[in-house]
């Protein structure tokens, strides 16, 4: 077997609080193979965003090992593209300039920046809005630009934190198809946080369910559905059965926590 | 807007009240309402003086003030006074702003700097500026420098805290984005934090400009040999109430013009923030 793209072993994370430190992540062990699409699901507050931002290198952790391509992470870097839970387009730059901003940071020449940015704006079907400012874009459009920006400098890993969380069902489906297409074309390794189980099953090769207080990986599901997938797959029996199993795992994870608290 | 049908009949299209929270208003209506308030103010003033309700020695009528101001403008007094005051205000204000922006950005970004400076600035900020006037006269006489110092004391400390707030309002994920793009701390500061907080800083400057005027006139009232505040003090000595009122109104108009032009510039500079 090839070496994993991402390997997390024995990860622990504590946050300070008024009543002493609180453990948010406990004994997290995860491996992502190259080109694998893995979703992270779990109740709100279980530590999904925290885990993602640790992998992104934006947050420290208290114990454990996080390796990318076998090397420990030393901070954020251009090898990992991040799409944040909140909208992070810079408001003073147009859509295309936002993509160029990332390319410039990645050290591309001005000419290259223009071309690559245009190409990626086309990829997310926003050519008509290339010169619009973020204030003039809808939520879905903003996230599409953010995805274009994260892809533009060709990171080997894409870390996405509920990128479609704020979108309506229709736009969300369009974005999921777009993401699947891009992922199939570019063969990226994706770690995708969501609390929408249907979304997780539709997109992923594997789903990790997290339990609450402290956050642990409580179950792992292999998604055997054939690719390429279309929205039709959502109504198949296999899909629905898997969706139920994942939901049950999440419920069990949060119930256990409630009992502990009671 | 689509018509809603009730019992097969089109429902009456209702015009939304302008008094709904967040409801818009046309430019014409806005200017109209603002103009009416000004007109009402002048009218009330005129009525209370023309009717003899208030003696002209206390409050002269708008006509008398107007005639006096035209005369002062014609013989150049008004412009010399305004020029002297404008110069002092601008120097003092620019000095304060040029120092407050870097300091505010610094303490907004870095907690150790905040710990070093913020509580101290907060302490100085509550010292009465007025009490510094005699002290500054002792230090710098009645020169222009004394005016700069008073304006600086009155605006700098407020500006620092406001700029710090502007910087703190930069979304943390913007900084996170800069980090994931491998930008250095310095580049995150100049390419993300600064442009992101610029509209807020501009607002801070606009608001503190008003204070700079106030402190300047105060300084000129107490000790000066020229300027708008000086003229007001002199006029009081000779019971020239027309000049006092005229100059006060003139200061108001100056403030209105600077504030509105900064707002207009804001719309041009930060055009990107507008929806469509
Ligand atoms: N900076 C912080 N300081 C203290 N506690 C924090 C901090 N950030 C997160 N937490 C706590 O850690 C836990 C996990 O937070 P996290 O944001 O990772 O949850 P999440 O799974 O992403 O939730 P959601 O689905 O609502 O986004 C929460 O209980 C939260 O209160
Ligand atoms: Mg989250």
Coordinates of C-alpha atoms and ligand atoms in Angstrom, one line a residue:
Chain A
X1 CA 0.0 0.0 0.0
X2 CA 1.2 3.5 -0.8
X3 CA 2.1 5.9 2.0
X4 CA -0.9 7.8 3.2
X5 CA -1.3 11.5 2.2
X6 CA -2.4 12.5 5.7
X7 CA -1.8 10.5 8.8
X8 CA -3.0 11.6 12.3
X9 CA -2.0 9.5 15.3
X10 CA -3.1 10.0 18.9
X11 CA -4.1 13.6 18.4
X12 CA -5.3 15.4 21.5
X13 CA -6.6 19.0 21.8
X14 CA -7.6 21.0 24.8
X15 CA -9.0 24.4 25.1
X16 CA -8.7 26.6 28.2
X17 CA -12.0 27.5 29.8
X18 CA -13.1 29.2 33.1
X19 CA -13.5 25.8 34.8
X20 CA -10.1 24.6 33.7
X21 CA -9.0 23.0 30.4
X22 CA -11.6 21.2 28.3
X23 CA -10.7 18.3 26.0
X24 CA -12.1 18.9 22.5
X25 CA -10.3 16.2 20.6
X26 CA -9.3 12.8 22.1
X27 CA -7.2 10.1 20.6
X28 CA -7.9 11.0 17.0
X29 CA -6.4 8.4 14.6
X30 CA -7.1 9.1 10.9
X31 CA -5.4 8.2 7.6
X32 CA -6.3 9.6 4.2
X33 CA -4.9 7.9 1.2
X34 CA -3.8 9.8 -1.8
X35 CA -6.8 11.0 -3.9
X36 CA -9.3 10.0 -1.2
X37 CA -12.4 12.0 -0.5
X38 CA -13.1 11.8 3.2
X39 CA -16.0 13.5 5.0
X40 CA -16.1 14.3 8.7
X41 CA -19.6 14.4 10.2
X42 CA -20.8 14.9 13.7
X43 CA -23.0 17.0 16.0
X44 CA -22.3 20.7 16.2
X45 CA -19.5 21.5 18.6
X46 CA -17.8 18.0 18.4
X47 CA -14.6 19.5 17.1
X48 CA -14.8 19.1 13.3
X49 CA -13.6 22.7 12.6
X50 CA -10.9 22.3 15.2
X51 CA -9.6 19.1 13.6
X52 CA -9.6 20.7 10.2
X53 CA -7.8 23.8 11.2
X54 CA -5.2 21.6 13.0
X55 CA -4.6 19.8 9.7
X56 CA -4.5 23.2 7.9
X57 CA -1.7 24.2 10.4
X58 CA -3.7 27.1 11.7
X59 CA -4.1 25.7 15.3
X60 CA -1.7 24.0 17.6
X61 CA -2.4 20.7 19.2
X62 CA -1.4 19.2 22.6
X63 CA -0.4 15.7 21.8
X64 CA -0.1 13.3 18.9
X65 CA 1.5 13.3 15.4
X66 CA 0.1 14.9 12.2
X67 CA 2.0 13.9 9.1
X68 CA 1.6 15.0 5.5
X69 CA 3.4 12.8 3.0
X70 CA 5.2 11.4 6.0
X71 CA 6.5 14.7 7.3
X72 CA 5.2 16.4 10.4
X73 CA 3.3 19.7 9.7
X74 CA 5.1 22.8 10.8
X75 CA 2.3 25.3 10.1
X76 CA 0.0 26.3 7.3
X77 CA 1.3 26.0 3.7
X78 CA 0.5 26.1 0.0
X79 CA 0.3 22.3 -0.1
X80 CA -3.1 22.5 1.6
X81 CA -5.9 24.6 0.2
X82 CA -8.5 25.7 2.7
X83 CA -12.2 26.7 2.1
X84 CA -13.4 28.2 5.3
X85 CA -16.8 27.9 6.9
X86 CA -17.3 31.6 6.7
X87 CA -17.0 33.7 3.4
X88 CA -13.4 34.7 3.1
X89 CA -13.4 36.6 -0.2
X90 CA -11.5 39.8 0.3
X91 CA -14.1 42.5 -0.3
X92 CA -11.8 45.0 -2.0
X93 CA -10.9 42.6 -4.8
X94 CA -13.0 41.4 -7.6
X95 CA -13.8 37.6 -8.0
X96 CA -10.9 37.1 -10.4
X97 CA -8.5 39.3 -8.4
X98 CA -9.3 37.2 -5.3
X99 CA -8.0 34.1 -7.2
X100 CA -5.0 36.1 -8.5
X101 CA -4.2 37.1 -4.9
X102 CA -3.6 33.5 -4.0
X103 CA -1.6 32.8 -7.1
X104 CA 0.6 35.9 -6.5
X105 CA 1.2 34.6 -2.9
X106 CA 2.2 31.3 -4.5
X107 CA 4.9 33.1 -6.4
X108 CA 3.4 33.0 -9.9
X109 CA 4.3 35.8 -12.4
X110 CA 1.7 38.5 -13.1
X111 CA 1.0 37.0 -16.6
X112 CA 0.5 33.5 -15.3
X113 CA -1.8 34.8 -12.6
X114 CA -4.2 36.3 -15.0
X115 CA -4.4 33.2 -17.2
X116 CA -4.7 30.7 -14.4
X117 CA -7.2 32.8 -12.5
X118 CA -9.4 33.1 -15.6
X119 CA -9.2 29.4 -16.2
X120 CA -10.4 28.7 -12.6
X121 CA -13.1 31.3 -12.7
X122 CA -14.3 29.4 -15.9
X123 CA -14.0 26.1 -14.0
X124 CA -16.6 27.3 -11.4
X125 CA -18.7 28.8 -14.1
X126 CA -18.4 32.5 -13.1
X127 CA -16.9 34.0 -16.2
X128 CA -19.7 36.6 -16.4
X129 CA -19.0 37.6 -12.8
X130 CA -15.2 37.7 -13.0
X131 CA -15.0 41.4 -12.4
X132 CA -17.8 41.6 -9.8
X133 CA -16.9 42.5 -6.2
X134 CA -17.9 40.0 -3.5
X135 CA -20.7 42.3 -2.2
X136 CA -22.3 41.8 -5.6
X137 CA -22.2 38.0 -5.5
X138 CA -24.6 35.6 -3.9
X139 CA -23.5 33.2 -1.2
X140 CA -23.1 30.3 -3.6
X141 CA -21.1 32.4 -6.0
X142 CA -18.8 33.5 -3.2
X143 CA -18.1 29.9 -2.2
X144 CA -17.4 29.0 -5.8
X145 CA -14.8 31.7 -6.0
X146 CA -13.3 30.5 -2.8
X147 CA -13.1 27.0 -4.2
X148 CA -11.6 28.3 -7.4
X149 CA -9.1 30.2 -5.3
X150 CA -8.2 27.2 -3.2
X151 CA -7.7 25.0 -6.3
X152 CA -5.8 27.6 -8.4
X153 CA -2.4 27.1 -6.9
X154 CA -2.8 23.3 -7.1
X155 CA -2.6 22.2 -3.5
X156 CA -2.4 18.4 -3.1
X157 CA -4.9 18.5 -0.3
X158 CA -8.2 20.4 -0.1
X159 CA -9.6 21.1 3.4
X160 CA -13.2 22.2 3.3
X161 CA -15.2 23.3 6.3
X162 CA -18.9 23.2 5.6
X163 CA -18.4 25.1 2.4
X164 CA -22.0 24.7 1.4
X165 CA -23.5 25.1 4.9
X166 CA -25.2 28.4 4.2
X167 CA -26.6 27.5 0.8
X168 CA -30.1 26.5 -0.2
X169 CA -30.8 22.9 -1.3
X170 CA -30.7 23.6 -5.0
X171 CA -27.5 25.6 -5.1
X172 CA -26.0 23.1 -2.7
X173 CA -26.7 20.2 -5.1
X174 CA -25.2 22.2 -8.0
X175 CA -22.1 22.9 -5.9
X176 CA -21.8 19.2 -4.9
X177 CA -21.8 18.2 -8.5
X178 CA -19.3 20.8 -9.4
X179 CA -17.0 19.7 -6.6
X180 CA -17.3 16.0 -7.6
X181 CA -16.4 16.9 -11.2
X182 CA -13.4 19.0 -10.1
X183 CA -12.2 16.3 -7.7
X184 CA -12.5 13.6 -10.4
X185 CA -10.5 15.8 -12.8
X186 CA -7.8 17.0 -10.5
X187 CA -7.4 13.9 -8.3
X188 CA -7.1 15.7 -5.0
X189 CA -7.1 14.4 -1.5
X190 CA -10.1 16.0 0.2
X191 CA -11.0 16.4 3.8
X192 CA -14.6 17.6 3.9
X193 CA -16.4 18.8 7.0
X194 CA -20.2 18.8 7.0
X195 CA -23.1 18.1 9.2
X196 CA -25.3 17.1 6.3
X197 CA -25.2 13.3 6.1
X198 CA -26.7 13.1 2.6
X199 CA -24.0 15.4 1.4
X200 CA -21.3 13.3 3.0
X201 CA -22.6 10.0 1.5
X202 CA -23.0 11.6 -1.9
X203 CA -19.5 13.1 -2.1
X204 CA -17.2 10.7 -0.1
X205 CA -15.2 7.6 -0.5
X206 CA -15.2 7.3 3.3
X207 CA -17.1 9.0 6.1
X208 CA -15.8 9.5 9.6
X209 CA -18.4 10.1 12.3
X210 CA -17.4 12.0 15.4
X211 CA -18.8 11.8 18.9
X212 CA -19.2 14.6 21.3
X213 CA -17.3 15.7 24.5
X214 CA -14.6 15.0 23.8
X215 CA -14.6 14.6 20.1
X216 CA -13.5 11.2 19.0
X217 CA -13.8 9.3 15.7
X218 CA -16.6 6.9 16.7
X219 CA -17.2 5.1 13.4
X220 CA -15.9 4.9 9.9
X221 CA -18.0 4.1 6.8
X222 CA -16.8 3.0 3.5
X223 CA -19.0 4.4 0.7
X224 CA -19.1 1.7 -2.0
X225 CA -21.3 3.6 -4.4
X226 CA -20.0 3.6 -8.0
X227 CA -18.5 6.7 -9.6
X228 CA -19.2 8.9 -11.4
X229 CA -22.2 9.6 -9.3
X230 CA -25.2 11.8 -10.2
X231 CA -28.0 13.1 -8.0
X232 CA -30.1 10.1 -8.9
X233 CA -28.0 7.9 -6.6
X234 CA -29.6 9.7 -3.6
X235 CA -32.8 7.7 -4.0
X236 CA -31.2 4.3 -4.3
X237 CA -31.7 1.8 -1.5
X238 CA -27.9 1.5 -0.8
X239 CA -27.6 5.2 -0.4
X240 CA -30.5 5.5 2.0
X241 CA -29.3 2.5 4.0
X242 CA -25.9 4.0 4.4
X243 CA -27.3 7.4 5.2
X244 CA -29.3 5.8 8.0
X245 CA -26.3 4.0 9.4
X246 CA -24.2 7.2 9.5
X247 CA -27.1 9.1 11.2
X248 CA -27.4 6.4 13.8
X249 CA -23.7 6.6 14.5
X250 CA -23.9 10.4 15.0
X251 CA -26.9 10.1 17.3
X252 CA -25.2 7.4 19.4
X253 CA -22.2 9.6 19.7
X254 CA -24.1 12.6 20.9
X255 CA -26.4 10.6 23.1
X256 CA -23.5 9.0 24.9
X257 CA -22.3 12.5 25.7
X258 CA -25.7 13.5 27.0
X259 CA -25.8 10.5 29.4
X260 CA -22.3 11.3 30.6
X261 CA -23.4 14.9 31.4
X262 CA -26.6 13.8 33.1
Chain B
X1 CA -43.0 42.1 -7.1
X2 CA -45.6 39.6 -8.0
X3 CA -49.2 40.3 -7.3
X4 CA -50.7 38.1 -4.6
X5 CA -54.2 37.0 -5.4
X6 CA -56.7 36.8 -2.6
X7 CA -60.0 35.1 -3.4
X8 CA -59.3 35.4 -7.1
X9 CA -58.9 39.2 -6.9
X10 CA -55.4 40.8 -7.1
X11 CA -54.5 42.0 -3.6
X12 CA -53.8 45.7 -3.2
X13 CA -50.2 46.4 -3.8
X14 CA -49.0 48.0 -0.6
X15 CA -46.3 50.6 -0.6
X16 CA -43.9 49.9 2.2
X17 CA -43.7 52.6 4.8
X18 CA -40.5 54.5 4.9
X19 CA -40.5 54.0 8.6
X20 CA -39.8 50.3 8.5
X21 CA -36.4 49.5 10.0
X22 CA -33.7 49.4 7.3
X23 CA -36.1 50.7 4.6
X24 CA -34.4 52.8 1.9
X25 CA -35.1 56.5 0.9
X26 CA -34.6 58.2 -2.4
X27 CA -31.8 60.8 -2.7
X28 CA -34.4 63.5 -3.5
X29 CA -36.5 62.8 -0.4
X30 CA -33.3 62.7 1.7
X31 CA -32.1 66.1 0.6
X32 CA -35.6 67.4 0.8
X33 CA -36.1 66.4 4.4
X34 CA -32.6 67.6 5.4
X35 CA -33.2 71.0 3.6
X36 CA -36.6 71.4 5.3
X37 CA -35.0 71.0 8.8
X38 CA -32.5 73.7 8.0
X39 CA -35.2 76.0 6.6
X40 CA -37.3 75.5 9.7
X41 CA -34.4 76.3 11.9
X42 CA -33.8 79.6 10.1
X43 CA -37.5 80.4 10.1
X44 CA -37.8 79.8 13.8
X45 CA -34.8 81.9 14.5
X46 CA -36.1 84.7 12.3
X47 CA -39.6 84.6 13.9
X48 CA -38.3 84.7 17.4
X49 CA -36.1 87.7 16.7
X50 CA -38.3 89.7 14.3
X51 CA -41.2 89.5 16.7
X52 CA -39.1 91.1 19.4
X53 CA -39.3 88.0 21.6
X54 CA -35.5 88.0 22.0
X55 CA -33.5 91.2 22.1
X56 CA -30.9 91.6 19.2
X57 CA -28.1 92.1 21.7
X58 CA -28.6 88.5 22.8
X59 CA -29.6 87.0 19.5
X60 CA -29.6 89.1 16.4
X61 CA -31.9 88.1 13.5
X62 CA -30.6 86.0 10.5
X63 CA -30.7 89.1 8.3
X64 CA -28.4 91.1 10.6
X65 CA -26.0 88.2 10.9
X66 CA -26.0 87.7 7.1
X67 CA -25.2 91.4 6.5
X68 CA -22.4 91.3 9.0
X69 CA -20.9 88.2 7.5
X70 CA -21.0 89.5 4.0
X71 CA -19.2 92.6 5.2
X72 CA -16.5 90.5 6.9
X73 CA -16.1 88.4 3.9
X74 CA -15.9 91.4 1.6
X75 CA -13.1 93.1 3.7
X76 CA -11.2 89.7 3.9
X77 CA -11.4 89.3 7.7
X78 CA -13.4 86.1 7.5
X79 CA -11.0 84.5 5.0
X80 CA -7.9 85.4 7.0
X81 CA -9.5 84.0 10.2
X82 CA -10.7 80.9 8.4
X83 CA -7.3 80.4 6.7
X84 CA -5.4 80.6 10.0
X85 CA -7.8 78.1 11.7
X86 CA -8.0 75.7 8.9
X87 CA -4.2 75.5 8.7
X88 CA -3.9 74.8 12.5
X89 CA -6.7 72.3 12.4
X90 CA -5.2 70.4 9.5
X91 CA -1.7 70.3 10.9
X92 CA -2.8 69.2 14.3
X93 CA -5.2 66.6 12.9
X94 CA -2.8 65.2 10.4
X95 CA -0.1 64.9 13.0
X96 CA -2.5 63.1 15.4
X97 CA -3.8 60.8 12.6
X98 CA -0.3 60.0 11.2
X99 CA 0.7 58.8 14.7
X100 CA -2.6 57.2 15.7
X101 CA -3.0 54.9 12.7
X102 CA 0.3 53.0 13.0
X103 CA -0.1 52.8 16.8
X104 CA -3.7 51.7 16.5
X105 CA -2.8 49.0 13.9
X106 CA 0.1 47.8 16.0
X107 CA -2.0 47.4 19.2
X108 CA -4.9 45.9 17.2
X109 CA -2.7 43.2 15.9
X110 CA -0.3 42.3 18.7
X111 CA -1.5 41.7 22.2
X112 CA 1.7 42.5 24.0
X113 CA 1.6 46.0 22.4
X114 CA -2.0 46.3 23.3
X115 CA -1.1 45.5 26.9
X116 CA 1.7 48.1 26.8
X117 CA -0.4 50.9 25.3
X118 CA -4.1 50.4 25.5
X119 CA -4.7 50.8 29.3
X120 CA -2.3 53.7 29.4
X121 CA -4.1 55.4 26.5
X122 CA -7.4 54.8 28.1
X123 CA -6.1 56.5 31.2
X124 CA -4.8 59.6 29.3
X125 CA -8.0 59.7 27.3
X126 CA -10.1 60.5 30.3
X127 CA -7.9 63.4 31.4
X128 CA -9.8 66.7 30.6
X129 CA -8.3 68.2 27.5
X130 CA -9.5 71.7 28.7
X131 CA -7.2 71.4 31.7
X132 CA -4.2 71.1 29.4
X133 CA -4.9 74.5 27.8
X134 CA -3.2 76.5 30.6
X135 CA -0.4 74.0 30.7
X136 CA 0.2 74.1 27.0
X137 CA 0.3 77.9 27.1
X138 CA 3.0 77.6 29.7
X139 CA 4.9 75.3 27.4
X140 CA 4.4 76.9 24.0
X141 CA 2.9 80.3 24.6
X142 CA 0.0 81.3 22.3
X143 CA 1.8 80.1 19.1
X144 CA 0.5 77.7 16.5
X145 CA 2.4 74.9 18.2
X146 CA 0.2 75.3 21.2
X147 CA -2.8 74.8 19.0
X148 CA -1.3 71.7 17.4
X149 CA -0.6 70.2 20.9
X150 CA -4.2 70.8 22.1
X151 CA -5.6 69.3 18.9
X152 CA -3.2 66.4 19.2
X153 CA -4.1 65.7 22.9
X154 CA -7.8 65.9 22.1
X155 CA -7.8 63.6 19.1
X156 CA -4.8 61.2 19.2
X157 CA -5.8 59.2 22.2
X158 CA -9.3 58.7 20.9
X159 CA -8.1 57.8 17.5
X160 CA -5.7 55.2 18.7
X161 CA -8.5 53.2 20.5
X162 CA -10.9 53.6 17.5
X163 CA -8.2 52.4 15.0
X164 CA -7.5 49.5 17.3
X165 CA -11.1 48.5 17.2
X166 CA -11.2 48.9 13.4
X167 CA -8.3 46.5 13.1
X168 CA -9.7 44.0 15.6
X169 CA -12.9 43.8 13.5
X170 CA -10.9 42.2 10.6
X171 CA -12.4 38.6 10.4
X172 CA -10.0 36.1 11.8
X173 CA -10.5 33.8 8.8
X174 CA -9.1 36.6 6.6
X175 CA -5.8 36.3 8.6
X176 CA -6.2 32.4 8.4
X177 CA -6.5 32.7 4.7
X178 CA -3.3 34.7 4.5
X179 CA -1.5 32.0 6.6
X180 CA -2.7 29.2 4.4
X181 CA -1.4 31.1 1.4
X182 CA 2.0 31.1 3.1
X183 CA 2.2 34.9 3.5
X184 CA 4.6 36.3 6.1
X185 CA 3.1 38.2 9.1
X186 CA 4.2 41.5 7.5
X187 CA 2.5 40.7 4.2
X188 CA -0.7 39.6 6.1
X189 CA -0.6 43.0 7.8
X190 CA -0.1 45.0 4.7
X191 CA -2.1 43.0 2.2
X192 CA -5.0 41.8 4.3
X193 CA -5.3 43.5 7.7
X194 CA -4.7 47.1 6.4
X195 CA -7.0 47.1 3.3
X196 CA -9.6 45.2 5.3
X197 CA -9.7 47.8 8.1
X198 CA -9.3 50.8 5.9
X199 CA -13.0 51.7 5.6
X200 CA -13.3 51.6 9.4
X201 CA -10.2 53.7 9.8
X202 CA -11.6 56.2 7.3
X203 CA -14.7 56.5 9.4
X204 CA -12.6 57.0 12.5
X205 CA -10.8 59.9 10.7
X206 CA -14.1 61.4 9.6
X207 CA -15.5 61.4 13.1
X208 CA -12.3 62.6 14.8
X209 CA -12.0 65.5 12.4
X210 CA -15.0 67.0 14.1
X211 CA -13.3 66.8 17.4
X212 CA -10.2 68.5 16.0
X213 CA -12.3 71.5 15.1
X214 CA -13.8 71.7 18.5
X215 CA -10.4 71.6 20.3
X216 CA -9.0 74.1 17.9
X217 CA -11.7 76.7 18.5
X218 CA -11.4 76.1 22.2
X219 CA -7.7 76.8 22.1
X220 CA -8.3 79.9 20.0
X221 CA -11.0 81.1 22.4
X222 CA -8.6 81.0 25.3
X223 CA -5.4 82.3 23.8
X224 CA -4.8 83.4 20.2
X225 CA -4.1 86.4 18.1
X226 CA -5.9 85.2 15.0
X227 CA -8.4 82.6 13.8
X228 CA -12.1 82.0 14.0
X229 CA -12.1 81.4 17.8
X230 CA -10.0 84.5 18.4
X231 CA -12.5 86.6 16.4
X232 CA -15.4 85.2 18.5
X233 CA -13.6 86.3 21.8
X234 CA -12.9 89.7 20.4
X235 CA -16.4 90.2 19.2
X236 CA -17.7 89.3 22.7
X237 CA -15.7 92.2 24.1
X238 CA -17.5 94.6 21.8
X239 CA -20.9 93.0 22.1
X240 CA -20.9 92.1 18.4
X241 CA -23.3 89.3 18.7
X242 CA -23.8 89.1 15.0
X243 CA -20.2 88.2 14.4
X244 CA -20.3 85.6 17.2
X245 CA -23.4 83.9 15.8
X246 CA -22.1 84.3 12.2
X247 CA -18.8 82.6 13.1
X248 CA -20.5 79.8 15.0
X249 CA -22.7 79.1 12.0
X250 CA -19.7 79.4 9.7
X251 CA -17.9 76.7 11.7
X252 CA -21.0 74.5 11.5
X253 CA -21.0 74.9 7.7
X254 CA -17.3 74.1 7.5
X255 CA -17.9 71.0 9.5
X256 CA -20.9 70.0 7.3
X257 CA -18.8 70.5 4.1
X258 CA -15.8 68.5 5.4
X259 CA -17.9 65.7 6.8
X260 CA -20.1 65.4 3.6
X261 CA -17.0 65.5 1.3
X262 CA -15.3 62.7 3.4
X263 CA -18.5 60.7 3.1
X264 CA -18.6 61.3 -0.7
X265 CA -14.9 60.3 -0.9
X266 CA -15.7 57.1 1.1
X267 CA -18.3 56.1 -1.5
X268 CA -15.6 56.5 -4.2
X269 CA -12.7 54.9 -2.3
X270 CA -14.7 51.9 -1.0
X271 CA -17.0 51.6 -4.0
X272 CA -16.5 47.8 -3.8
X273 CA -18.6 47.6 -0.6
X274 CA -21.7 48.8 -2.4
X275 CA -24.2 46.2 -3.6
X276 CA -24.5 46.7 -7.4
Ligands
LIG1 N1 -10.8 29.1 20.5 C1 -11.5 28.3 21.3 N2 -11.5 28.5 22.6 C2 -12.2 27.7 23.5 N3 -13.0 26.7 23.0 C3 -13.1 26.5 21.7 C4 -12.4 27.3 20.8 N4 -12.7 26.9 19.5 C5 -13.6 25.9 19.7 N5 -13.9 25.7 21.0 C6 -14.8 24.6 21.5 O1 -14.4 23.4 20.9 C7 -15.5 22.7 20.5 C8 -15.4 22.3 19.1 O2 -15.5 23.4 18.3 P1 -15.6 23.3 16.7 O3 -15.7 24.7 16.2 O4 -14.4 22.5 16.2 O5 -16.9 22.5 16.5 P2 -17.6 22.0 15.1 O6 -17.7 20.5 15.2 O7 -16.9 22.6 14.0 O8 -19.0 22.6 15.3 P3 -20.0 23.2 14.1 O9 -20.6 22.1 13.4 O10 -21.0 24.0 14.9 O11 -19.2 24.1 13.2 C9 -16.7 23.5 20.9 O12 -17.3 23.0 22.1 C10 -16.2 24.9 21.1 O13 -16.9 25.5 22.1
LIG2 MG1 -17.4 24.1 12.5

